[in-house]
XYZ file of C-alpha atoms in Angstrom:
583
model
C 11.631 1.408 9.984
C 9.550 0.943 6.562
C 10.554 -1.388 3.664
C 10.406 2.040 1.914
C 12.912 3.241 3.532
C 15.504 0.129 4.101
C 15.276 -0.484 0.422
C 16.155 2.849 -1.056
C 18.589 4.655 0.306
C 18.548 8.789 0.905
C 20.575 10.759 -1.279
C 22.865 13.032 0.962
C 20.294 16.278 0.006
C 17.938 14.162 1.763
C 19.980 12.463 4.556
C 20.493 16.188 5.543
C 17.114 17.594 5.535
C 15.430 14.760 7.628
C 18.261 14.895 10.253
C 17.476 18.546 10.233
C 13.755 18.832 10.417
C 13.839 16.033 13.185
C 16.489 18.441 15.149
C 13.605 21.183 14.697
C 11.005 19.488 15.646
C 12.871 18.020 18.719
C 13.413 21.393 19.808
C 9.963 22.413 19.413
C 8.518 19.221 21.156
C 5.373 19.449 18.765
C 4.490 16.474 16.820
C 1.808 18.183 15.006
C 4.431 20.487 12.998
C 6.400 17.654 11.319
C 5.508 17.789 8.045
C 5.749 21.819 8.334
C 9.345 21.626 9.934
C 10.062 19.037 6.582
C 9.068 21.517 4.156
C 11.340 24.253 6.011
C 14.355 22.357 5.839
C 13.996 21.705 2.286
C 13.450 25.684 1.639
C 16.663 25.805 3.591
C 19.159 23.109 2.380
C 20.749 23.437 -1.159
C 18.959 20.927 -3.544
C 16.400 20.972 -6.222
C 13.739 21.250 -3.753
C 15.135 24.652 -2.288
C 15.193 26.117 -6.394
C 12.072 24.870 -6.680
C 10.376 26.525 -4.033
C 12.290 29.342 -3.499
C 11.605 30.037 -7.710
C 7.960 29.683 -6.717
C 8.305 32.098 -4.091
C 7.868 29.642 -1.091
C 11.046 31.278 0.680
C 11.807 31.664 3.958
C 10.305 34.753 4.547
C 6.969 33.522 3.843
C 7.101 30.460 6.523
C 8.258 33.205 8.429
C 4.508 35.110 8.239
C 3.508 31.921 9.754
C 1.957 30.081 6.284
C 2.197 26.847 8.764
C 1.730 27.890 11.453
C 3.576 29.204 14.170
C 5.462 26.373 15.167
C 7.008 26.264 11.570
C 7.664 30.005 12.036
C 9.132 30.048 15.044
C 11.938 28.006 13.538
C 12.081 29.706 10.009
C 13.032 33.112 12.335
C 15.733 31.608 13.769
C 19.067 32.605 11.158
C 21.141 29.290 10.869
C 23.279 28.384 8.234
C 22.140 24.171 7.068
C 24.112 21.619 9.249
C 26.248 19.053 7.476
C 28.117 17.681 10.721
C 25.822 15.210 11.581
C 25.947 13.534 7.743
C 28.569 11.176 6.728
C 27.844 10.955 3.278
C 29.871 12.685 0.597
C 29.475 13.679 -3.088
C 26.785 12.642 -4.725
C 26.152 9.152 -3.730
C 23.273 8.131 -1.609
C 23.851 7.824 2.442
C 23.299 4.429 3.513
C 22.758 5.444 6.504
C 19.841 4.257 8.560
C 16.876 6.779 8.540
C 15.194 5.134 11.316
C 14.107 6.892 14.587
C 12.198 5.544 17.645
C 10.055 8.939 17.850
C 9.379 9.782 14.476
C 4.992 9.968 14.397
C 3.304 8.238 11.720
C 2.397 11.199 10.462
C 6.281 11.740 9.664
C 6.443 8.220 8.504
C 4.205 7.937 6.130
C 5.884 10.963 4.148
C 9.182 9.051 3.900
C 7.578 5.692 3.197
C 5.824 7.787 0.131
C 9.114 9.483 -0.886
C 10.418 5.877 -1.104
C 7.688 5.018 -3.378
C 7.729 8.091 -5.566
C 11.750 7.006 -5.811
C 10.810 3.586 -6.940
C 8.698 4.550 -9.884
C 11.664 6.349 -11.522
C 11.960 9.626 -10.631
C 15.645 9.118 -9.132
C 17.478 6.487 -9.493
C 20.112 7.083 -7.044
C 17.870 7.028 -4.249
C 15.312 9.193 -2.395
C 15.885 12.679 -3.437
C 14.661 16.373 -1.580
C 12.567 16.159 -4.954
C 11.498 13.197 -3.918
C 10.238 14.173 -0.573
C 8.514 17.403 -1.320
C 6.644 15.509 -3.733
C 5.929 12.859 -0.956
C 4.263 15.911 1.246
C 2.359 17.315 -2.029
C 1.132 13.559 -2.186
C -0.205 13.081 1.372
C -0.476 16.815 3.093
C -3.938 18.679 1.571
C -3.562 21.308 3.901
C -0.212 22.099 3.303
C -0.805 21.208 -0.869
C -3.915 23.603 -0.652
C -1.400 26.629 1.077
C 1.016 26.406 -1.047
C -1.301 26.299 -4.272
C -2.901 29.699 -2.577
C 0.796 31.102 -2.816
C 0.952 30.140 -6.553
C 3.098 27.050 -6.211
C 0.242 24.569 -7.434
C 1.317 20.754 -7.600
C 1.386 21.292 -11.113
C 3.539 23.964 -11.146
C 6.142 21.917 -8.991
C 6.257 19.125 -10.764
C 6.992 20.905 -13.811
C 9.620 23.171 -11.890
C 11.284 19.441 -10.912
C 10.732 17.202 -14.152
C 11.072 19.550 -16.569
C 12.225 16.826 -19.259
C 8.549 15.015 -17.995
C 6.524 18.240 -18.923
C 8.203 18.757 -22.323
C 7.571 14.968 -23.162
C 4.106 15.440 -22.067
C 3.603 17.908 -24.401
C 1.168 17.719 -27.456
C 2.407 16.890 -31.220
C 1.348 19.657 -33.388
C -1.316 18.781 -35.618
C -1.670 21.252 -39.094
C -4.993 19.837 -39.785
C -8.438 20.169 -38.507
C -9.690 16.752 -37.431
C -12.939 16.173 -37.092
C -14.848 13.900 -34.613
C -17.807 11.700 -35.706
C -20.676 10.212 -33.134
C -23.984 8.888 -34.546
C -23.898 10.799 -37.084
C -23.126 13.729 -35.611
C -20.318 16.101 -36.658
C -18.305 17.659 -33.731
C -15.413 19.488 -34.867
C -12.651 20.189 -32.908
C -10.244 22.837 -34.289
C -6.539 22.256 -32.733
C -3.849 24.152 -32.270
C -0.535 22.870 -32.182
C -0.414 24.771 -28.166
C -3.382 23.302 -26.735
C -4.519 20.194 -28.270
C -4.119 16.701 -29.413
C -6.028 15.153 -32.491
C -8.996 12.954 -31.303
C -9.209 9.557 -32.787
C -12.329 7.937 -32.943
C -15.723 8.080 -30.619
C -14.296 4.811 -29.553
C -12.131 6.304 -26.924
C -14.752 8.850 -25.600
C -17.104 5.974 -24.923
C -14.242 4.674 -22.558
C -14.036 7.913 -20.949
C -17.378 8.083 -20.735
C -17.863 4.747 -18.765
C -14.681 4.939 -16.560
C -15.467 8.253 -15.659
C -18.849 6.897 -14.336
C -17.354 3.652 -12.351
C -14.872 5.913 -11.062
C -17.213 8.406 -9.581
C -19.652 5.973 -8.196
C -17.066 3.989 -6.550
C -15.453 7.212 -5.126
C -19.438 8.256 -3.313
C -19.585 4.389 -1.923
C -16.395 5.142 -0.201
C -17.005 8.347 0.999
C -20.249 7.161 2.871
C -18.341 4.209 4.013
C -15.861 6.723 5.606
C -18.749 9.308 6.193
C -21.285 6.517 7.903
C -19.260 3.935 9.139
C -16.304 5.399 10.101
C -17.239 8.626 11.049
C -14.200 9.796 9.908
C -14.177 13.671 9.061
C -10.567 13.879 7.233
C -11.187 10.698 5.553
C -14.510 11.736 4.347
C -13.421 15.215 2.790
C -10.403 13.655 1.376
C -12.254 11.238 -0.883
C -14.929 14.321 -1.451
C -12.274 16.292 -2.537
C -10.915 13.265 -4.673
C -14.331 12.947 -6.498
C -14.402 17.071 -6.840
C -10.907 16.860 -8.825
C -12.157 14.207 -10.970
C -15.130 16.348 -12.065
C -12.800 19.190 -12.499
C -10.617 16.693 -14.533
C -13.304 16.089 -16.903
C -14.465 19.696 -17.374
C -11.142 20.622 -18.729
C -11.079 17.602 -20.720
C -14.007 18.901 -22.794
C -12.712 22.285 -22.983
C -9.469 21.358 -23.949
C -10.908 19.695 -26.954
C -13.305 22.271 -28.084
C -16.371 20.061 -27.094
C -19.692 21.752 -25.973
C -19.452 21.761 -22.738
C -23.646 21.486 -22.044
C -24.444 17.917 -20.532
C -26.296 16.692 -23.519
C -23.571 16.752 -25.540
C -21.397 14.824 -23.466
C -23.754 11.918 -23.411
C -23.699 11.533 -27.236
C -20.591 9.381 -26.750
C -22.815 7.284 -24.565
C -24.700 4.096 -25.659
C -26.313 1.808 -22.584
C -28.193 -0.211 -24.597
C -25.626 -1.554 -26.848
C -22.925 -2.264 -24.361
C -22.219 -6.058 -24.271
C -20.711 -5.119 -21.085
C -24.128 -4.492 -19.134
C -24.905 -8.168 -19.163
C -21.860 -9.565 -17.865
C -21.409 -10.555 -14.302
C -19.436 -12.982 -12.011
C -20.796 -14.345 -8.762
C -18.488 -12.620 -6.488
C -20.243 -9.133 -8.258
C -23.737 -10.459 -6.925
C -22.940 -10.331 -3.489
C -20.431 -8.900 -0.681
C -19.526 -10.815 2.408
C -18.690 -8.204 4.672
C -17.634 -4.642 4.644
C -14.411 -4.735 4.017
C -15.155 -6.817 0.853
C -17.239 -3.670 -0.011
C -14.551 -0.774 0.546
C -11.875 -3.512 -1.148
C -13.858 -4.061 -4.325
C -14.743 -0.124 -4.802
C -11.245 1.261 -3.891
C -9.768 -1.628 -7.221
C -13.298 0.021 -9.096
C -11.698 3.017 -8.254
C -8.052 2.221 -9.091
C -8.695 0.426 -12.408
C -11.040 3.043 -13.362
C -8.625 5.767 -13.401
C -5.772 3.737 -15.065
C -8.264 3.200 -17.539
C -8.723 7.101 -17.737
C -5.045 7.346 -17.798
C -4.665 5.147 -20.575
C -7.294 6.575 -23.174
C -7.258 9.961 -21.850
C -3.751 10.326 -23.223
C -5.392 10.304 -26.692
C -7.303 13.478 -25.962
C -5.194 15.408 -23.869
C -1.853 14.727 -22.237
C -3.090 16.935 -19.047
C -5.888 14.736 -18.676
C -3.924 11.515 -18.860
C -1.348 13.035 -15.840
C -4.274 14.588 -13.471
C -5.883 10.298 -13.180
C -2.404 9.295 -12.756
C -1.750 11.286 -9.885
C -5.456 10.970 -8.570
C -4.925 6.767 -8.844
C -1.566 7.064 -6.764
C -3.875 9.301 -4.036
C -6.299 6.888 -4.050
C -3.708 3.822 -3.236
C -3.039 5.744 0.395
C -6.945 5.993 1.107
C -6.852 2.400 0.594
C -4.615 1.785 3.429
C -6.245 4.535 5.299
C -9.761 3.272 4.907
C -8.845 0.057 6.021
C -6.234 1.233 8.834
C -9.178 2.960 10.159
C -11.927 0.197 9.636
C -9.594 -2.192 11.517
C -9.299 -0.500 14.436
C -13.476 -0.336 14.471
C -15.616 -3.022 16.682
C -17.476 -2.918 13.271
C -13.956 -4.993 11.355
C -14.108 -8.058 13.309
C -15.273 -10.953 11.489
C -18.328 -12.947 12.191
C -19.027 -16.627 12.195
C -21.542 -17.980 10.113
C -22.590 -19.786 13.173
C -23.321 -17.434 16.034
C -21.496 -14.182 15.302
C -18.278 -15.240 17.611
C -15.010 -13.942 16.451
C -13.573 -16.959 18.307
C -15.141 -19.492 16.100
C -14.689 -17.542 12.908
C -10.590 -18.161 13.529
C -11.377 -21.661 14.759
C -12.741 -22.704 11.413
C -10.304 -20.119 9.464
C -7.824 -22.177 10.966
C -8.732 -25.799 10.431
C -9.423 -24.552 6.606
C -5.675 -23.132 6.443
C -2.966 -25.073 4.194
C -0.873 -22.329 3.223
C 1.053 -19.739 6.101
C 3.385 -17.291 4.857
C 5.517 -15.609 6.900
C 6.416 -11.905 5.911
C 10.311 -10.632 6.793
C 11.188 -7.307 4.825
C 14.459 -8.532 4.328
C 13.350 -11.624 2.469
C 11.084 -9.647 0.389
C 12.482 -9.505 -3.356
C 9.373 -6.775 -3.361
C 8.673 -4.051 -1.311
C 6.904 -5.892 1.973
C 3.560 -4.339 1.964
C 3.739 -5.189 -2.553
C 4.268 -8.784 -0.888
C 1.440 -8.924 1.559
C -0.646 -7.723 -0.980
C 0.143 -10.569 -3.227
C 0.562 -13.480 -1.082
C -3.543 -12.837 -0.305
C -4.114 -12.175 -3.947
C -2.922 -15.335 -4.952
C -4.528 -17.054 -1.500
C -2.708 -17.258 1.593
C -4.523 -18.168 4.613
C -2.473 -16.916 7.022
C 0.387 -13.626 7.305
C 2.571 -13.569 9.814
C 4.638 -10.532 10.340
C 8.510 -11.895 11.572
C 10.425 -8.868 12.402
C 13.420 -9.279 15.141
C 14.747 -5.952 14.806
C 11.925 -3.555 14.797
C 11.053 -0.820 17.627
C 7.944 -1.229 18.591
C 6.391 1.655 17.435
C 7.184 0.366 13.965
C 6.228 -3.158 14.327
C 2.696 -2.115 15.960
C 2.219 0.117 12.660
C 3.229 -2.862 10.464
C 0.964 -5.036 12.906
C -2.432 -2.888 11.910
C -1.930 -2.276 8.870
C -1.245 -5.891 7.737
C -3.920 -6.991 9.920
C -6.516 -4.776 7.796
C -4.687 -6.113 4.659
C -5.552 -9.753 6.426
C -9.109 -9.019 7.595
C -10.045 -7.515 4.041
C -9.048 -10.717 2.173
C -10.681 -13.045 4.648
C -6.778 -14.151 6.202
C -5.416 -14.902 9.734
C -2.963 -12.318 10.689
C -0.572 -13.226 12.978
C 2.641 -11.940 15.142
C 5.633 -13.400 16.039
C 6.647 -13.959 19.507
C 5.073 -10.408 20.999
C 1.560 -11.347 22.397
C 1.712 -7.703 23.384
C 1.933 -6.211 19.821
C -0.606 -9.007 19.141
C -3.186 -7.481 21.933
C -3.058 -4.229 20.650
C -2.824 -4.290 16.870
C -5.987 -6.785 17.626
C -4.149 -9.811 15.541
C -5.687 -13.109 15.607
C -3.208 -14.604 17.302
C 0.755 -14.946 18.151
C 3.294 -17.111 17.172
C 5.942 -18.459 20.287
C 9.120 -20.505 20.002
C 10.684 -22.725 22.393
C 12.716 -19.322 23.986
C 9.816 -17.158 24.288
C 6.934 -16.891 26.056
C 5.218 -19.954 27.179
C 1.295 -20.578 25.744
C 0.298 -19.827 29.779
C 2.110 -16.719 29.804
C 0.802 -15.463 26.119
C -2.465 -15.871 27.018
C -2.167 -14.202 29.949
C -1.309 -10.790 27.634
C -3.872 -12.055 24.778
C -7.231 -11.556 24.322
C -9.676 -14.389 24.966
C -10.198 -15.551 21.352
C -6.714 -14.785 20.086
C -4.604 -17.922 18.982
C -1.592 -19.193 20.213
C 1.149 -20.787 17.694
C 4.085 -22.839 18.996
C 7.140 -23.624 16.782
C 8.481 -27.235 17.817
C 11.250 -29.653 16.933
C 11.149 -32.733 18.515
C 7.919 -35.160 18.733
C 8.562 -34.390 22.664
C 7.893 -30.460 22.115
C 4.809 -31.177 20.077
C 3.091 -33.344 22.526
C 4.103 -30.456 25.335
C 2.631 -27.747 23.179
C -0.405 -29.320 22.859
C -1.180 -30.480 25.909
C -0.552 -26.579 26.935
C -3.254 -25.754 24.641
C -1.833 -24.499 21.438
C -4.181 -24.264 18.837
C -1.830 -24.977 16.180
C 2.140 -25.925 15.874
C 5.078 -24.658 13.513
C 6.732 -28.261 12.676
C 10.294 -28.014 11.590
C 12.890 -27.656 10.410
C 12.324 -29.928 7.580
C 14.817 -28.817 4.925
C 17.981 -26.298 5.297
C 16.458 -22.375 5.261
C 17.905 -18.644 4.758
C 15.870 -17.996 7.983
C 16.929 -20.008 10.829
C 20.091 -21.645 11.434
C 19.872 -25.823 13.298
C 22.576 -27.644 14.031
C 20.351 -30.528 13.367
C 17.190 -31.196 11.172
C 14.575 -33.332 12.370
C 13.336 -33.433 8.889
C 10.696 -35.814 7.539
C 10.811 -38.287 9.944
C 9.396 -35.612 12.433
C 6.703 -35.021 9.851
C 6.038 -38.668 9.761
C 5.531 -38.720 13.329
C 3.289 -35.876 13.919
C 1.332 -37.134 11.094
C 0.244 -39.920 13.478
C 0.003 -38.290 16.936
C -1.228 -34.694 16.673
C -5.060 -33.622 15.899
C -4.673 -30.182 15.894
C -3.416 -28.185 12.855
C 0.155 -28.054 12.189
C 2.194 -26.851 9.755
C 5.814 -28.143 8.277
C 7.672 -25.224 7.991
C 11.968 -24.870 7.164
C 13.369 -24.447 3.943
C 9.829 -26.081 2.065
C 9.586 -25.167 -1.586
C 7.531 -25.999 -4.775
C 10.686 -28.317 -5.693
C 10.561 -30.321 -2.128
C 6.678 -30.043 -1.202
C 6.168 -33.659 -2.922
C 8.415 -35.077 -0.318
C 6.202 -33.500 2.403
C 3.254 -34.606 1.158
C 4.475 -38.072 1.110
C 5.487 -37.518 5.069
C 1.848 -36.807 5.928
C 2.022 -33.206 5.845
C -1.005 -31.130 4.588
C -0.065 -27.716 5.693
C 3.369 -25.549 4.867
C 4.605 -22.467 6.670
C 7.175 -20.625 3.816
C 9.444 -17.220 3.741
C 11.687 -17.252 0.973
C 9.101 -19.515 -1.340
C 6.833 -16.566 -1.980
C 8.917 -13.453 -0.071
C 11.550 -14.175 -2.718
C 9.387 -14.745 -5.879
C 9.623 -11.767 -8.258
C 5.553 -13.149 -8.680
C 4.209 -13.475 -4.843
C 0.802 -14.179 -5.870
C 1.810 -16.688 -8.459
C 3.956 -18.548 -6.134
C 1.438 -18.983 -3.606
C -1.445 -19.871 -6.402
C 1.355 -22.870 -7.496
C 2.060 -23.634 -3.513
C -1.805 -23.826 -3.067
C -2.701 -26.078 -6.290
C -0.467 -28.694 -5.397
C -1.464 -28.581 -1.556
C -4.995 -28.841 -2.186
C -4.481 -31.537 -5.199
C -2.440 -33.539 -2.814
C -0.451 -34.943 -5.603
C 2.991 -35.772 -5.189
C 4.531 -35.160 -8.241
C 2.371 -31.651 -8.863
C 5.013 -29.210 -9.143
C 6.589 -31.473 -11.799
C 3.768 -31.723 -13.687
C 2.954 -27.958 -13.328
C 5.781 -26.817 -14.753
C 5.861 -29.440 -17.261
C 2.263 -27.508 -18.400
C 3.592 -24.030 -18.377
């Protein structure tokens, strides 16, 4: 099951339309008709949803004439009144219920784990709504978007059908007077209306259009061949075309909304190259790009930052504007993930050794360099998990490791390739625990084993050649066994009480001590360490930390693990003290 999902509960609308539409789609054995078989049951159930579409004449009847597909309208034929038996939720309040299900296809997934997300940004507070979810399937469905536009119910028409109080607030102020618009001289005037238009401040803002509209498109063509050339990805590549289409669209009514000429020479007047202080600034990392995934990362933030920018300013000119690059910068956070889903499942992903090009050596050195391991459990996160993967490799972790007991393996293999694309991007080990399996096919760099799990024999014999092999010890006597079975590194621990794992004894520092002296390879203390106690490992010989609840639990991931990092690399005992003392 997603973070999404655990975190925010369904709302009893909800509960009752995905218990529903996976009792459809059951029926109909057809994992291709999901999403379709979604969108039914909310037509069918009683919610806002069901007004919404019904009012927008997405009924029945027309899912019925096969709109979806015949799969969908199959079902839609069949007269049923909406099943509440299965649902134990009542009123109002959201089901706790778990949502989780061992066949649901990603597909299915990743509509729920978007609901979840739409949830989180405000638009229900009591959980994930039917509202939520059909705008989860306008987010990530073009097809079905594109037939439901053709039937009149645009995505702009059902999101102002659901948040009606977001429309009206969205709506212009009514200026009496004519405002006038000055650039080089040149007087532009733009007449408004108190229906159609917002007064235009200052050239300033259109220069800022200007730009991010350019960074915005160029990034969006670099990613398009990267899913056009490299990936050879069809869906991929249309979706970003299409992307890059709606921005020009975007801007086109932007200059029609404010009465601007529409030719392109007029459009450039807000433009000024030459005197742009920004043209000569640069940073290092902008000079060059060390592989490809550095490449699709830096354009998809170009991207991203680009149309918050437009967001920001656009707001100034036209309200319509500002809400088309909002919902074009929350598409462009799931091609993200898809791009690099995609890439890392591509011979092309693996990372190369400065050396000779072997994938083996690259994780070699990765690993000797490593001082930082952070271990990723959703229900440590104080953030949504993926928000804390993202973080802990902004702010520099070497290595992930994704520490789930309870998943089904469909799930954690999801989790495993995704986070392992996260990992490869930002130049990270990714690791699993204890499943060499999920390891072998997510492609991880290596697994993590206990003293109860397999042996390093046995994981090998389920890895791949040049995946590594973690052992988690707790006595001197378990060290020197795991090395001379060939672990590449060891887990060292516990050293201090943790919310994690429960020891009736802790070997503590004096284990650290004695490691210190005897083992070559890289090990890390792990159990309970924090900011507060790292002085005392560093005094114990340790160099490397393993941490959960240090950085899963920070409101600030990426801070935490730029502190964590500082004082490792510093080496001095008293850092953390004297960091906070400078804050």
């Amino acid at each position: 099951m997603s973070s999404s999902r655990r975190s925010t509960g369904l709302t009893p609308a909800a509960e009752r339309t995905v218990a529903r539409c996976r009792k459809l789609a059951a029926a109909a054995a057809s994992q291709d008709s999901w999403v379709g078989f979604l969108l039914l049951t909310l037509v069918r159930d009683e919610s806002l949803a069901s007004a919404c579409l019904n009012r927008l004449g997405i009924t029945r009847e027309w899912l019925m004439a096969g709109q979806l597909g015949d799969d969908v309208a199959d079902a839609a034929a069949i007269d049923e009144e909406p099943d509440h038996a299965d649902y134990e939720g009542e009123g109002c309040q959201p089901a706790r219920r778990s949502v989780e299900a061992l066949d649901d296809p990603m597909d299915f997934s990743r509509v729920l784990d978007r609901a979840s997300e739409i949830a989180r940004r405000g638009l229900n507070d009591g959980g994930v709504s039917s509202a939520n979810l059909l705008l989860a399937i306008l987010e990530t469905h073009v097809s079905i978007r594109d037939s439901l536009a053709k039937a009149g119910a645009t995505e702009e028409r059902i999101r102002n059908e659901l948040l009606p109080e977001r429309a009206e607030s969205n709506i212009p102020l009514p200026v009496d007077d004519e405002l006038a618009l000055f650039t080089d001289g040149a007087h532009i005037a733009a007449v408004q209306t108190p229906s159609t238009s917002v007064g235009v401040h200052n050239s300033d803002a259109w220069r800022v259009i200007d730009a991010n509209l350019n960074r915005a498109r160029e990034g969006l063509r670099v990613l398009e061949d990267f899913a056009r050339f490299v990936l050879n990805h069809d869906a991929l590549s249309h979706q970003l075309k299409t992307l890059r289409h709606d921005l020009v669209h975007a801007e086109k009514r932007l200059w029609q909304h404010t009465a601007i000429a529409t030719n392109s020479q007029d459009t450039l007047n807000h433009r000024d190259t030459i005197g742009d202080i920004g043209t000569a600034l640069t940073t290092t990392n902008e000079r060059s790009r060390g592989s490809m995934q550095e490449v699709v990362v830096a354009n998809c933030r170009r991207v991203q930052e680009s149309l918050r920018s437009l967001e920001e300013f656009g707001k100034l000119l036209s309200a319509d504007f500002g809400a088309t690059a909002k919902q074009l910068r929350y598409q462009s956070y799931t091609l993200e993930k898809r791009l690099l889903e995609q890439f890392a499942q591509t011979p092309a992903s693996l990372p190369k050794s400065s050396k000779d090009g072997s994938v083996a050596d690259w994780r070699k050195a990765r690993l000797q360099q490593a001082t930082l391991y952070v271990l990723i459990t959703e229900s440590m996160c104080r953030l949504p998990w993926q928000v804390v993967v993202e973080q802990a490799l902004e702010g520099g972790a070497d290595i992930l490791q994704l520490r789930e007991k309870s998943l089904n393996d469909r799930e954690l293999l999801r989790r495993s390739v995704w986070m392992r694309a996260a990992c490869r991007a930002a130049g990270a080990l990714f690791i699993v625990n204890d499943r060499p399996d999920i390891a072998s096919a997510s492609l991880a760099d290596g697994v993590h084993v206990g003293q109860e799990e397999f042996t390093v024999e046995d994981a090998r014999r389920v890895l791949h050649a040049d995946q590594l092999v973690g052992v988690s010890t707790h006595s001197p006597a378990q060290a020197d066994q795991a090395l001379a079975d060939g672990a590449d590194y060891l887990g060292v621990g516990p050293m201090f009480p943790s919310q994690t794992k429960s020891f009736d004894s802790f070997p503590g520092l004096e284990f650290s001590h004695a490691v210190a002296g005897t083992i070559q390879i890289p090990w890390f203390a792990i159990g309970g360490v924090t900011l507060d106690n790292l002085a005392l490992l560093l005094n114990s010989g340790a160099s490397r930390i393993a941490v959960t609840s240090a950085v899963a639990a920070s409101p600030e991931p990426a801070v935490a693990v730029r502190d964590l990092q500082r004082c490792l690399r510093s080496n001095v005992p008293d850092c953390a003290t004297s960091m906070r003392g400078d804050s």
